[in-house]
mmCIF file of C-alpha atoms and ligand atoms in Angstrom:
data_model
loop_
_atom_site.group_PDB
_atom_site.id
_atom_site.type_symbol
_atom_site.label_atom_id
_atom_site.label_comp_id
_atom_site.label_asym_id
_atom_site.label_seq_id
_atom_site.Cartn_x
_atom_site.Cartn_y
_atom_site.Cartn_z
ATOM 1 C CA MET A 1 83.169 -16.542 32.660
ATOM 2 C CA GLN A 2 85.968 -15.964 35.179
ATOM 3 C CA LEU A 3 86.507 -19.723 35.405
ATOM 4 C CA TYR A 4 86.886 -19.898 31.604
ATOM 5 C CA LEU A 5 89.445 -17.089 31.750
ATOM 6 C CA GLN A 6 91.368 -18.894 34.500
ATOM 7 C CA ILE A 7 91.380 -22.137 32.493
ATOM 8 C CA TYR A 8 92.437 -20.235 29.367
ATOM 9 C CA THR A 9 95.474 -18.682 31.098
ATOM 10 C CA LEU A 10 96.557 -22.180 32.190
ATOM 11 C CA ILE A 11 96.710 -23.366 28.560
ATOM 12 C CA ASP A 12 100.336 -22.574 27.789
ATOM 13 C CA ALA A 13 103.191 -24.944 26.953
ATOM 14 C CA THR A 14 104.545 -25.069 30.535
ATOM 15 C CA HIS A 15 101.223 -26.012 32.130
ATOM 16 C CA LEU A 16 100.343 -28.389 29.315
ATOM 17 C CA LEU A 17 103.706 -30.147 29.673
ATOM 18 C CA ILE A 18 103.210 -30.625 33.424
ATOM 19 C CA PHE A 19 99.647 -31.867 32.844
ATOM 20 C CA HIS A 20 100.757 -34.209 30.028
ATOM 21 C CA SER A 21 103.641 -35.487 32.146
ATOM 22 C CA TYR A 22 101.487 -36.326 35.217
ATOM 23 C CA PHE A 23 98.621 -37.671 33.116
ATOM 24 C CA ARG A 24 101.134 -40.248 31.835
ATOM 25 C CA TRP A 25 100.964 -41.938 35.277
ATOM 26 C CA LEU A 26 97.192 -42.283 35.026
ATOM 27 C CA VAL A 27 97.636 -43.716 31.512
ATOM 28 C CA LEU A 28 100.200 -46.223 32.845
ATOM 29 C CA LEU A 29 97.937 -47.213 35.753
ATOM 30 C CA ILE A 30 95.030 -47.736 33.363
ATOM 31 C CA MET A 31 97.297 -49.805 31.113
ATOM 32 C CA LEU A 32 98.230 -52.083 34.010
ATOM 33 C CA VAL A 33 94.641 -52.533 35.220
ATOM 34 C CA GLN A 34 93.339 -53.006 31.673
ATOM 35 C CA ILE A 35 95.893 -55.591 30.586
ATOM 36 C CA LEU A 36 95.202 -57.682 33.727
ATOM 37 C CA TRP A 37 91.452 -57.368 33.115
ATOM 38 C CA ILE A 38 91.830 -58.481 29.471
ATOM 39 C CA TYR A 39 94.247 -61.329 30.283
ATOM 40 C CA ILE A 40 92.246 -62.821 33.170
ATOM 41 C CA ASN A 41 88.967 -62.736 31.212
ATOM 42 C CA TYR A 42 90.633 -64.155 28.115
ATOM 43 C CA LYS A 43 92.232 -67.046 30.048
ATOM 44 C CA ARG A 44 88.920 -67.820 31.787
ATOM 45 C CA ASN A 45 87.057 -67.813 28.455
ATOM 46 C CA ILE A 46 84.653 -65.186 29.753
ATOM 47 C CA ILE A 47 82.016 -63.919 27.297
ATOM 48 C CA PHE A 48 82.658 -60.301 26.232
ATOM 49 C CA SER A 49 79.447 -58.598 27.400
ATOM 50 C CA ALA A 50 77.834 -55.220 26.708
ATOM 51 C CA LYS A 51 78.969 -54.169 30.216
ATOM 52 C CA ASP A 52 82.564 -55.094 29.324
ATOM 53 C CA PHE A 53 82.277 -52.944 26.212
ATOM 54 C CA LYS A 54 81.248 -49.964 28.369
ATOM 55 C CA ILE A 55 84.258 -50.554 30.658
ATOM 56 C CA LEU A 56 86.490 -50.677 27.568
ATOM 57 C CA LEU A 57 85.031 -47.346 26.415
ATOM 58 C CA LEU A 58 85.993 -45.744 29.751
ATOM 59 C CA TYR A 59 89.585 -47.004 29.433
ATOM 60 C CA THR A 60 89.752 -45.660 25.864
ATOM 61 C CA LEU A 61 88.546 -42.262 27.060
ATOM 62 C CA VAL A 62 91.670 -41.916 29.247
ATOM 63 C CA PHE A 63 93.942 -42.517 26.219
ATOM 64 C CA ASP A 64 91.891 -40.062 24.137
ATOM 65 C CA ILE A 65 92.286 -37.359 26.796
ATOM 66 C CA GLN A 66 96.076 -37.844 26.680
ATOM 67 C CA LEU A 67 95.874 -37.610 22.872
ATOM 68 C CA ILE A 68 94.084 -34.243 23.103
ATOM 69 C CA ILE A 69 96.569 -32.891 25.695
ATOM 70 C CA GLY A 70 99.416 -34.209 23.508
ATOM 71 C CA TRP A 71 98.158 -32.369 20.419
ATOM 72 C CA SER A 72 97.562 -29.139 22.371
ATOM 73 C CA LEU A 73 101.145 -29.417 23.603
ATOM 74 C CA TYR A 74 102.394 -30.205 20.112
ATOM 75 C CA PHE A 75 101.047 -26.894 18.760
ATOM 76 C CA ASN A 76 102.519 -24.924 21.692
ATOM 77 C CA SER A 77 105.914 -26.588 22.099
ATOM 78 C CA MET A 78 109.118 -24.656 21.314
ATOM 79 C CA LEU A 79 110.867 -27.960 20.560
ATOM 80 C CA VAL A 80 108.300 -28.903 17.943
ATOM 81 C CA GLU A 81 108.462 -25.386 16.489
ATOM 82 C CA GLY A 82 112.250 -25.747 16.317
ATOM 83 C CA PHE A 83 111.898 -29.064 14.522
ATOM 84 C CA TRP A 84 109.546 -27.723 11.827
ATOM 85 C CA ALA A 85 111.514 -24.454 11.405
ATOM 86 C CA ASP A 86 114.384 -26.365 9.810
ATOM 87 C CA ILE A 87 113.486 -30.028 9.221
ATOM 88 C CA ALA A 88 116.869 -30.904 7.673
ATOM 89 C CA LYS A 89 118.656 -29.806 10.853
ATOM 90 C CA GLY A 90 115.852 -30.947 13.162
ATOM 91 C CA ILE A 91 116.012 -34.528 11.907
ATOM 92 C CA LYS A 92 119.662 -34.709 12.966
ATOM 93 C CA ASN A 93 118.922 -33.483 16.495
ATOM 94 C CA ARG A 94 117.793 -36.312 18.784
ATOM 95 C CA GLN A 95 115.519 -34.202 21.071
ATOM 96 C CA LEU A 96 113.872 -32.293 18.209
ATOM 97 C CA ARG A 97 113.360 -35.435 16.108
ATOM 98 C CA PHE A 98 111.947 -37.371 19.055
ATOM 99 C CA PHE A 99 109.262 -34.831 20.037
ATOM 100 C CA GLY A 100 108.667 -33.388 16.553
ATOM 101 C CA LEU A 101 108.271 -36.750 14.828
ATOM 102 C CA GLU A 102 108.843 -40.044 16.656
ATOM 103 C CA HIS A 103 106.890 -39.543 19.901
ATOM 104 C CA MET A 104 103.987 -37.902 18.072
ATOM 105 C CA SER A 105 103.661 -40.557 15.341
ATOM 106 C CA MET A 106 104.099 -43.616 17.586
ATOM 107 C CA MET A 107 101.648 -42.353 20.245
ATOM 108 C CA ASN A 108 99.130 -41.420 17.554
ATOM 109 C CA LEU A 109 99.451 -44.853 15.980
ATOM 110 C CA ALA A 110 98.925 -46.522 19.374
ATOM 111 C CA ILE A 111 95.866 -44.433 20.279
ATOM 112 C CA ILE A 112 94.307 -44.821 16.809
ATOM 113 C CA LEU A 113 94.727 -48.601 17.160
ATOM 114 C CA ILE A 114 93.112 -48.440 20.618
ATOM 115 C CA ASN A 115 90.107 -46.621 19.160
ATOM 116 C CA ILE A 116 89.801 -48.997 16.195
ATOM 117 C CA SER A 117 90.003 -52.026 18.548
ATOM 118 C CA THR A 118 87.337 -50.522 20.791
ATOM 119 C CA ILE A 119 84.974 -49.955 17.853
ATOM 120 C CA ARG A 120 85.601 -53.477 16.541
ATOM 121 C CA SER A 121 84.889 -54.910 20.004
ATOM 122 C CA TYR A 122 81.330 -53.622 19.709
ATOM 123 C CA PHE A 123 80.743 -56.286 17.065
ATOM 124 C CA ARG A 124 82.177 -58.972 19.396
ATOM 125 C CA ILE A 125 79.686 -58.436 22.213
ATOM 126 C CA ASN A 126 78.329 -61.793 23.480
ATOM 127 C CA THR A 127 81.202 -63.787 21.948
ATOM 128 C CA THR A 128 83.918 -65.795 23.726
ATOM 129 C CA TYR A 129 86.694 -64.422 21.499
ATOM 130 C CA GLY A 130 86.162 -60.733 22.395
ATOM 131 C CA PHE A 131 88.849 -60.723 25.106
ATOM 132 C CA LYS A 132 91.213 -62.921 23.055
ATOM 133 C CA LYS A 133 91.162 -60.402 20.175
ATOM 134 C CA LEU A 134 91.779 -57.555 22.614
ATOM 135 C CA TRP A 135 94.729 -59.405 24.162
ATOM 136 C CA ASN A 136 96.287 -60.066 20.732
ATOM 137 C CA ILE A 137 96.309 -56.387 19.748
ATOM 138 C CA TYR A 138 96.742 -54.606 23.098
ATOM 139 C CA ILE A 139 100.006 -56.352 23.877
ATOM 140 C CA TRP A 140 101.516 -54.732 20.743
ATOM 141 C CA ILE A 141 99.881 -51.367 21.401
ATOM 142 C CA TYR A 142 101.351 -51.334 24.913
ATOM 143 C CA LEU A 143 104.803 -52.110 23.561
ATOM 144 C CA ILE A 144 104.528 -49.104 21.217
ATOM 145 C CA ILE A 145 103.467 -46.804 24.088
ATOM 146 C CA LEU A 146 106.061 -48.073 26.587
ATOM 147 C CA SER A 147 108.884 -47.726 24.067
ATOM 148 C CA SER A 148 107.814 -44.179 23.049
ATOM 149 C CA ILE A 149 107.802 -42.628 26.529
ATOM 150 C CA PRO A 150 110.874 -40.447 27.266
ATOM 151 C CA TRP A 151 111.697 -42.351 30.500
ATOM 152 C CA SER A 152 114.144 -40.738 32.939
ATOM 153 C CA PHE A 153 116.412 -43.782 32.526
ATOM 154 C CA SER A 154 116.249 -43.810 28.706
ATOM 155 C CA PRO A 155 119.641 -43.417 26.998
ATOM 156 C CA LEU A 156 117.875 -41.962 23.922
ATOM 157 C CA THR A 157 115.634 -39.086 25.054
ATOM 158 C CA SER A 158 115.084 -38.752 28.779
ATOM 159 C CA ARG A 159 112.776 -36.498 30.780
ATOM 160 C CA PRO A 160 112.157 -36.337 34.556
ATOM 161 C CA ASN A 161 109.538 -38.755 35.888
ATOM 162 C CA PHE A 162 108.020 -36.015 38.070
ATOM 163 C CA ARG A 163 108.134 -32.297 37.302
HETATM 164 C C1 HEM B 1 99.829 -42.516 25.626
HETATM 165 C C2 HEM B 1 100.142 -41.369 25.115
HETATM 166 C C3 HEM B 1 101.264 -40.464 25.562
HETATM 167 C C4 HEM B 1 102.090 -40.540 26.647
HETATM 168 C C5 HEM B 1 102.116 -41.607 27.739
HETATM 169 C C6 HEM B 1 102.980 -39.403 26.573
HETATM 170 C C7 HEM B 1 103.980 -39.133 27.482
HETATM 171 C C8 HEM B 1 104.822 -38.054 27.430
HETATM 172 C C9 HEM B 1 105.854 -37.754 28.395
HETATM 173 C C10 HEM B 1 106.162 -38.595 29.633
HETATM 174 C C11 HEM B 1 106.474 -36.610 27.993
HETATM 175 C C12 HEM B 1 107.600 -35.872 28.714
HETATM 176 C C13 HEM B 1 106.986 -34.900 29.679
HETATM 177 C C14 HEM B 1 108.008 -34.137 30.476
HETATM 178 O O1 HEM B 1 108.922 -33.568 29.870
HETATM 179 O O2 HEM B 1 107.872 -34.099 31.702
HETATM 180 C C15 HEM B 1 105.846 -36.179 26.756
HETATM 181 C C16 HEM B 1 106.206 -35.052 26.044
HETATM 182 C C17 HEM B 1 105.575 -34.634 24.910
HETATM 183 N N1 HEM B 1 104.506 -35.230 24.272
HETATM 184 FE FE1 HEM B 1 103.602 -36.935 24.854
HETATM 185 N N2 HEM B 1 102.684 -38.674 25.456
HETATM 186 C C18 HEM B 1 101.633 -39.275 24.806
HETATM 187 C C19 HEM B 1 101.028 -38.876 23.637
HETATM 188 C C20 HEM B 1 101.365 -37.754 22.913
HETATM 189 C C21 HEM B 1 100.754 -37.342 21.683
HETATM 190 C C22 HEM B 1 99.636 -38.094 20.969
HETATM 191 C C23 HEM B 1 101.373 -36.171 21.306
HETATM 192 C C24 HEM B 1 101.168 -35.284 20.107
HETATM 193 C C25 HEM B 1 100.567 -35.501 19.068
HETATM 194 C C26 HEM B 1 102.378 -35.856 22.290
HETATM 195 C C27 HEM B 1 103.198 -34.767 22.255
HETATM 196 C C28 HEM B 1 104.206 -34.489 23.151
HETATM 197 C C29 HEM B 1 105.127 -33.369 23.043
HETATM 198 C C30 HEM B 1 105.117 -32.317 21.928
HETATM 199 C C31 HEM B 1 105.982 -33.441 24.142
HETATM 200 C C32 HEM B 1 107.181 -32.554 24.505
HETATM 201 C C33 HEM B 1 106.900 -31.083 24.507
HETATM 202 C C34 HEM B 1 108.052 -30.229 24.952
HETATM 203 O O3 HEM B 1 108.890 -30.620 25.765
HETATM 204 O O4 HEM B 1 108.082 -29.098 24.465
HETATM 205 N N3 HEM B 1 102.346 -36.846 23.255
HETATM 206 N N4 HEM B 1 104.842 -37.069 26.430
#
């Protein structure tokens, strides 16, 4: 019970933002490992096995956790609240528009596509084109994610790499 209470007090915008920010590095690491895994297996014409599907599920879980943290943050963020309070003004403000609309929609699109691709891969178990199909879609998904992160060096909306 006490543990639940402790966890509950940690669920505020500040803690969620720190968690979301650091979890991004795990997401990026997974992206790097996953894209190499997909590419090497695709180039070697390796059959997409049931074991590979389970590995893919684990990768997808990491993205889904970031999605859940992202949505929890979305409903607690002052920036997002500011955006929805006056949309006409919010849309003209780069920071408010980015977190209220752009970041949320692009990351959701990417993670929905990841989940759809994972489900579709189930039907490609024991085929040689399983990894090829993954390669064809993941390269685009990764571009969406990489371009929607508020990098510290971004001229558009920048945030510190480490909080
Ligand atoms: C792969 C998925 C995602 C990655 C890599 C990611 C990454 C990030 C990063 C690096 C920041 C800046 C953190 C900081 O200021 O230190 C951020 C902020 C934020 N993200 Fe995400 N994000 C993802 C998905 C999502 C999703 C799906 C949502 C919501 C639906 C979301 C909502 C937000 C919000 C609301 C903020 C800013 C909150 C504030 O400053 O008040 N993110 N995200």
